[in-house]
XYZ file of C-alpha atoms in Angstrom:
342
model
C -33.859 9.968 -4.070
C -34.087 10.948 -1.217
C -32.899 8.116 0.326
C -28.903 9.397 -1.425
C -28.951 12.203 0.990
C -26.541 11.564 4.112
C -27.593 12.826 7.506
C -24.794 16.585 7.059
C -27.098 17.132 4.492
C -30.627 16.914 5.450
C -29.016 18.442 8.543
C -28.007 21.602 6.748
C -30.806 21.793 4.442
C -33.584 21.483 7.771
C -31.506 23.856 9.975
C -31.276 26.714 7.348
C -34.641 26.076 6.576
C -36.033 26.506 9.915
C -33.356 29.546 10.669
C -35.286 31.056 7.054
C -39.451 29.930 9.245
C -38.100 31.801 12.059
C -36.797 34.655 11.049
C -40.095 35.356 8.955
C -42.660 34.707 12.342
C -40.297 36.827 13.943
C -40.555 39.976 11.308
C -44.164 39.808 10.985
C -44.607 39.314 14.709
C -42.522 42.725 14.663
C -44.190 44.275 12.011
C -48.280 43.105 12.395
C -49.533 45.766 10.051
C -46.938 45.192 7.203
C -45.813 41.692 5.991
C -41.821 41.812 4.698
C -41.144 42.792 1.039
C -38.923 41.284 -1.391
C -36.251 42.834 -0.198
C -36.721 41.399 2.989
C -37.123 37.984 1.761
C -33.931 38.651 -0.698
C -31.344 39.559 2.236
C -32.522 36.788 4.196
C -31.719 34.138 1.056
C -28.602 35.617 0.806
C -27.584 35.297 4.163
C -28.923 31.812 4.345
C -26.898 30.503 1.117
C -23.369 32.063 2.506
C -24.149 30.387 5.855
C -24.872 27.122 3.899
C -21.623 27.718 1.793
C -18.945 28.568 4.519
C -20.414 26.172 7.273
C -19.546 23.467 4.343
C -16.098 24.843 2.710
C -15.095 24.812 6.799
C -16.519 21.352 6.985
C -15.088 20.096 3.774
C -11.543 21.274 5.023
C -10.779 19.637 8.624
C -11.838 16.807 7.532
C -9.336 16.095 5.179
C -7.169 16.823 8.255
C -9.328 13.802 10.223
C -9.801 16.758 12.848
C -11.616 14.383 14.717
C -7.558 12.128 16.290
C -7.235 15.798 17.187
C -6.658 15.856 21.126
C -9.323 17.768 23.078
C -7.299 20.988 23.565
C -6.728 20.878 20.250
C -10.781 20.382 18.870
C -11.025 23.662 21.676
C -8.704 25.521 19.389
C -10.446 24.697 16.425
C -13.799 25.101 17.388
C -13.198 28.915 18.002
C -10.896 29.303 15.218
C -14.378 27.467 12.620
C -16.533 29.990 14.554
C -14.527 32.820 13.441
C -14.066 31.774 10.025
C -16.982 30.423 8.921
C -18.486 33.950 10.633
C -16.394 36.063 8.886
C -16.857 34.544 5.578
C -20.886 34.143 6.005
C -20.910 38.262 6.846
C -18.190 39.261 4.215
C -19.716 37.291 1.027
C -23.049 38.197 2.493
C -22.416 42.072 3.101
C -20.088 42.099 -1.021
C -23.764 40.608 -3.057
C -26.268 42.944 -0.902
C -23.993 45.917 -1.286
C -22.008 46.118 -4.170
C -23.827 43.663 -6.408
C -27.448 44.396 -5.896
C -26.623 47.952 -4.029
C -29.514 46.920 -1.077
C -30.191 48.761 2.579
C -28.183 46.280 4.835
C -28.307 45.912 8.712
C -25.998 47.817 10.540
C -22.676 46.413 10.432
C -21.718 45.647 13.452
C -25.327 43.911 14.433
C -25.077 41.570 11.325
C -21.008 40.358 12.501
C -22.621 39.605 15.615
C -25.182 38.138 13.873
C -23.059 35.571 11.625
C -20.664 34.721 14.634
C -23.734 33.763 16.497
C -25.304 31.223 14.252
C -22.075 30.205 12.999
C -21.167 29.679 17.007
C -24.407 27.097 17.280
C -24.014 25.298 13.689
C -20.824 24.418 14.990
C -21.406 23.586 18.393
C -24.537 21.274 17.137
C -21.890 20.032 14.931
C -19.013 18.883 17.110
C -21.455 17.971 19.794
C -23.520 15.289 16.851
C -19.780 13.792 16.265
C -19.209 13.474 19.811
C -22.597 11.497 20.281
C -21.665 9.118 17.316
C -17.898 8.802 18.660
C -19.322 7.590 21.952
C -21.803 5.204 20.595
C -19.427 4.299 18.260
C -16.653 3.109 20.598
C -19.566 1.412 22.703
C -20.640 -0.410 20.132
C -17.034 -1.512 19.207
C -16.790 -2.255 23.555
C -19.430 -4.640 23.349
C -18.250 -6.227 20.063
C -15.055 -6.541 21.793
C -16.469 -8.264 24.647
C -18.713 -10.216 22.720
C -15.336 -11.624 20.706
C -13.371 -12.152 23.875
C -16.449 -14.347 25.038
C -16.673 -16.395 22.773
C -12.787 -17.481 22.031
C -12.813 -17.883 25.589
C -16.059 -20.388 26.114
C -14.459 -22.534 22.459
C -11.032 -22.279 24.437
C -12.449 -23.834 27.199
C -14.793 -26.325 25.236
C -11.453 -27.312 22.843
C -10.050 -28.353 26.670
C -12.982 -29.756 27.787
C -13.064 -33.025 25.172
C -9.303 -33.846 25.288
C -9.806 -33.848 29.208
C -13.386 -36.078 29.271
C -11.658 -38.262 26.309
C -8.348 -38.875 28.090
C -10.355 -40.051 31.351
C -13.260 -42.373 29.250
C -9.919 -44.110 27.485
C -8.476 -44.781 30.996
C -11.487 -46.446 32.048
C -11.990 -48.262 28.514
C -8.318 -49.650 29.199
C -9.347 -51.109 31.873
C -11.681 -53.438 30.637
C -9.508 -55.031 27.771
C -7.367 -57.801 29.313
C -10.486 -58.282 32.017
C -13.667 -58.611 29.686
C -12.660 -57.655 25.835
C -16.581 -57.709 24.973
C -16.957 -55.099 27.895
C -14.763 -53.284 26.525
C -15.936 -53.058 22.722
C -19.417 -52.157 24.527
C -17.899 -49.105 26.318
C -16.157 -48.103 23.300
C -19.885 -48.194 21.064
C -20.429 -45.641 23.806
C -17.654 -43.721 23.696
C -18.520 -42.791 20.283
C -21.700 -41.783 20.871
C -20.484 -39.446 23.444
C -18.318 -38.070 21.092
C -20.872 -37.776 17.998
C -23.125 -35.752 20.269
C -20.006 -33.614 21.505
C -19.127 -32.643 17.939
C -22.830 -31.527 17.180
C -23.080 -29.086 19.717
C -19.213 -27.674 19.868
C -20.258 -24.817 18.324
C -23.102 -23.992 19.921
C -22.913 -21.921 23.160
C -25.897 -23.846 24.882
C -28.246 -26.869 24.645
C -30.637 -28.081 25.747
C -31.135 -30.090 29.447
C -32.569 -32.988 27.054
C -29.880 -32.859 24.599
C -27.314 -32.703 27.513
C -28.469 -35.643 29.908
C -28.383 -38.115 26.627
C -24.908 -37.418 26.772
C -24.491 -37.961 30.647
C -26.585 -41.130 30.179
C -24.015 -42.639 27.501
C -21.576 -41.349 29.724
C -22.933 -44.006 33.032
C -23.829 -46.140 30.869
C -19.689 -46.417 30.330
C -18.776 -46.499 33.833
C -21.306 -48.569 34.816
C -19.349 -51.071 32.805
C -16.854 -50.795 35.073
C -18.150 -50.500 38.198
C -21.319 -52.295 37.926
C -23.250 -52.956 41.226
C -20.628 -50.622 42.841
C -22.760 -47.656 40.616
C -25.913 -46.511 41.405
C -28.022 -43.973 39.408
C -30.887 -42.177 40.339
C -32.872 -39.549 37.900
C -35.009 -36.989 38.901
C -35.887 -34.025 36.536
C -38.887 -31.829 36.087
C -39.574 -32.370 32.320
C -40.142 -28.211 32.494
C -36.250 -27.918 32.215
C -35.297 -30.380 29.461
C -35.830 -27.442 27.142
C -34.041 -25.126 29.402
C -30.785 -24.142 27.871
C -27.828 -25.212 29.805
C -23.370 -24.841 28.608
C -23.024 -27.650 26.147
C -21.009 -30.658 28.700
C -21.424 -28.633 32.050
C -23.500 -31.600 33.321
C -21.843 -34.037 32.018
C -18.216 -32.837 33.424
C -19.970 -32.393 36.774
C -21.028 -35.723 36.482
C -17.786 -36.856 35.743
C -16.532 -35.422 38.891
C -18.702 -37.202 40.987
C -17.155 -40.221 39.289
C -14.250 -39.654 39.380
C -13.597 -37.950 43.131
C -16.148 -39.761 44.652
C -17.667 -42.682 43.241
C -14.254 -44.014 42.518
C -12.792 -43.284 46.026
C -14.985 -45.283 47.703
C -14.974 -49.206 47.525
C -18.212 -50.301 48.023
C -18.868 -48.077 45.476
C -21.933 -45.250 45.511
C -25.083 -43.416 44.084
C -25.223 -39.909 42.131
C -28.322 -38.318 42.472
C -29.204 -35.939 39.549
C -32.115 -33.200 39.764
C -33.055 -30.580 37.201
C -35.942 -27.945 38.788
C -37.602 -24.571 38.482
C -37.689 -22.018 41.472
C -39.230 -19.166 40.781
C -37.218 -17.014 37.615
C -34.383 -20.017 37.981
C -33.217 -22.850 36.766
C -31.488 -25.499 39.472
C -29.690 -28.219 38.332
C -27.782 -30.040 41.744
C -25.434 -33.640 41.340
C -25.386 -35.532 44.888
C -22.876 -38.505 44.634
C -21.492 -40.335 47.845
C -18.145 -38.948 48.901
C -16.062 -36.284 51.031
C -14.415 -33.071 49.945
C -10.740 -32.656 51.897
C -11.334 -30.000 54.052
C -7.977 -28.110 52.014
C -10.201 -28.670 48.833
C -13.285 -27.501 49.749
C -13.946 -25.147 46.810
C -13.475 -27.102 44.194
C -9.991 -26.138 42.397
C -10.016 -28.511 39.595
C -10.137 -28.110 35.410
C -13.500 -29.523 35.200
C -15.031 -27.619 38.060
C -13.200 -24.192 36.888
C -14.285 -24.582 33.841
C -18.235 -24.397 34.731
C -17.110 -21.091 37.242
C -16.296 -19.594 34.091
C -18.723 -20.534 31.272
C -21.306 -19.527 33.651
C -20.000 -16.228 34.312
C -18.924 -16.093 30.787
C -22.485 -16.696 30.011
C -24.487 -15.340 32.589
C -22.743 -12.838 34.646
C -23.796 -12.711 38.457
C -27.033 -14.420 37.278
C -25.698 -17.511 37.345
C -23.869 -19.144 40.253
C -22.110 -22.512 41.408
C -21.372 -24.145 44.695
C -20.213 -27.431 45.700
C -19.450 -28.779 49.694
C -19.936 -31.646 51.299
C -23.812 -32.105 51.866
C -23.430 -34.689 54.977
C -20.835 -37.064 56.426
C -21.404 -39.083 53.358
C -22.235 -36.920 50.598
C -20.588 -34.488 48.525
C -24.035 -31.695 46.431
C -22.462 -29.758 43.241
C -25.548 -26.864 42.937
C -25.623 -25.094 39.662
C -28.300 -21.785 39.228
C -28.891 -20.115 36.396
C -31.567 -17.690 35.044
C -34.267 -18.794 32.881
C -33.986 -14.752 30.868
């Protein structure tokens, strides 16, 4: 039964009960020799009844007109109107019942009116403050939900762009093998199917384990090794403690693909790709070094793959993550991703 009572009625019952108890305690503290008589209790209960009745009636009235949508200035005027209207209803109802129906003694008129206005002022002040806090909290929740939805849509958009981008590059690699070595081309198609199968399984995830991401990278590099043969040398240095850490899906593969496309493929003699993953304090650091150089006017890396990496790191981790690509020395390019552990 109690679960069916909403917050408003709980506040009404508790508030007026507290008012009743405070008045009884006050009466006992003033007149310590004699306890309040039955008329005092009756007067107090009648006052509380009309207080509850008047505030509830005016609340029902303003809710019909959706007062929460009013401007701030209109709500200020409404507050004073409600304070005055409910205060008058409280006192008139109380006065009529006590004087004309029960013919009991009553406090002086001015004191009664001031008491009525004071009580209704406090009631409506608490009521408006409550709704202000509720609206503010609801607005914050809506904002968080909107930001989460926008982030999810942006991540899905980036991933939707990444897959066709990768497939296009992979098909170009296979096309180069079709006439030169059909058997190797068939092997390359098998490797590509493995990569696509893996990417489809993780497409809905915001993050995947580094181990899963490495499996895709190894399939991709096996595909590229068919094309480059001895011109491509791959080395790994992976801390086992980082294998279960979460990373954005296809991020590592995108950076390795960038290293092959813009680094190894432009060097006649080929080169090396060196992939590392380690822990530094409370950060997960992934580094991809490759043979090659970034031209001076493109040192910050504005290609699609690099932009998508920055965007996804920002969406997932905010300012706690970073991405940098630079010329490490005269022969090597280094891309470094730093992500928080928590």
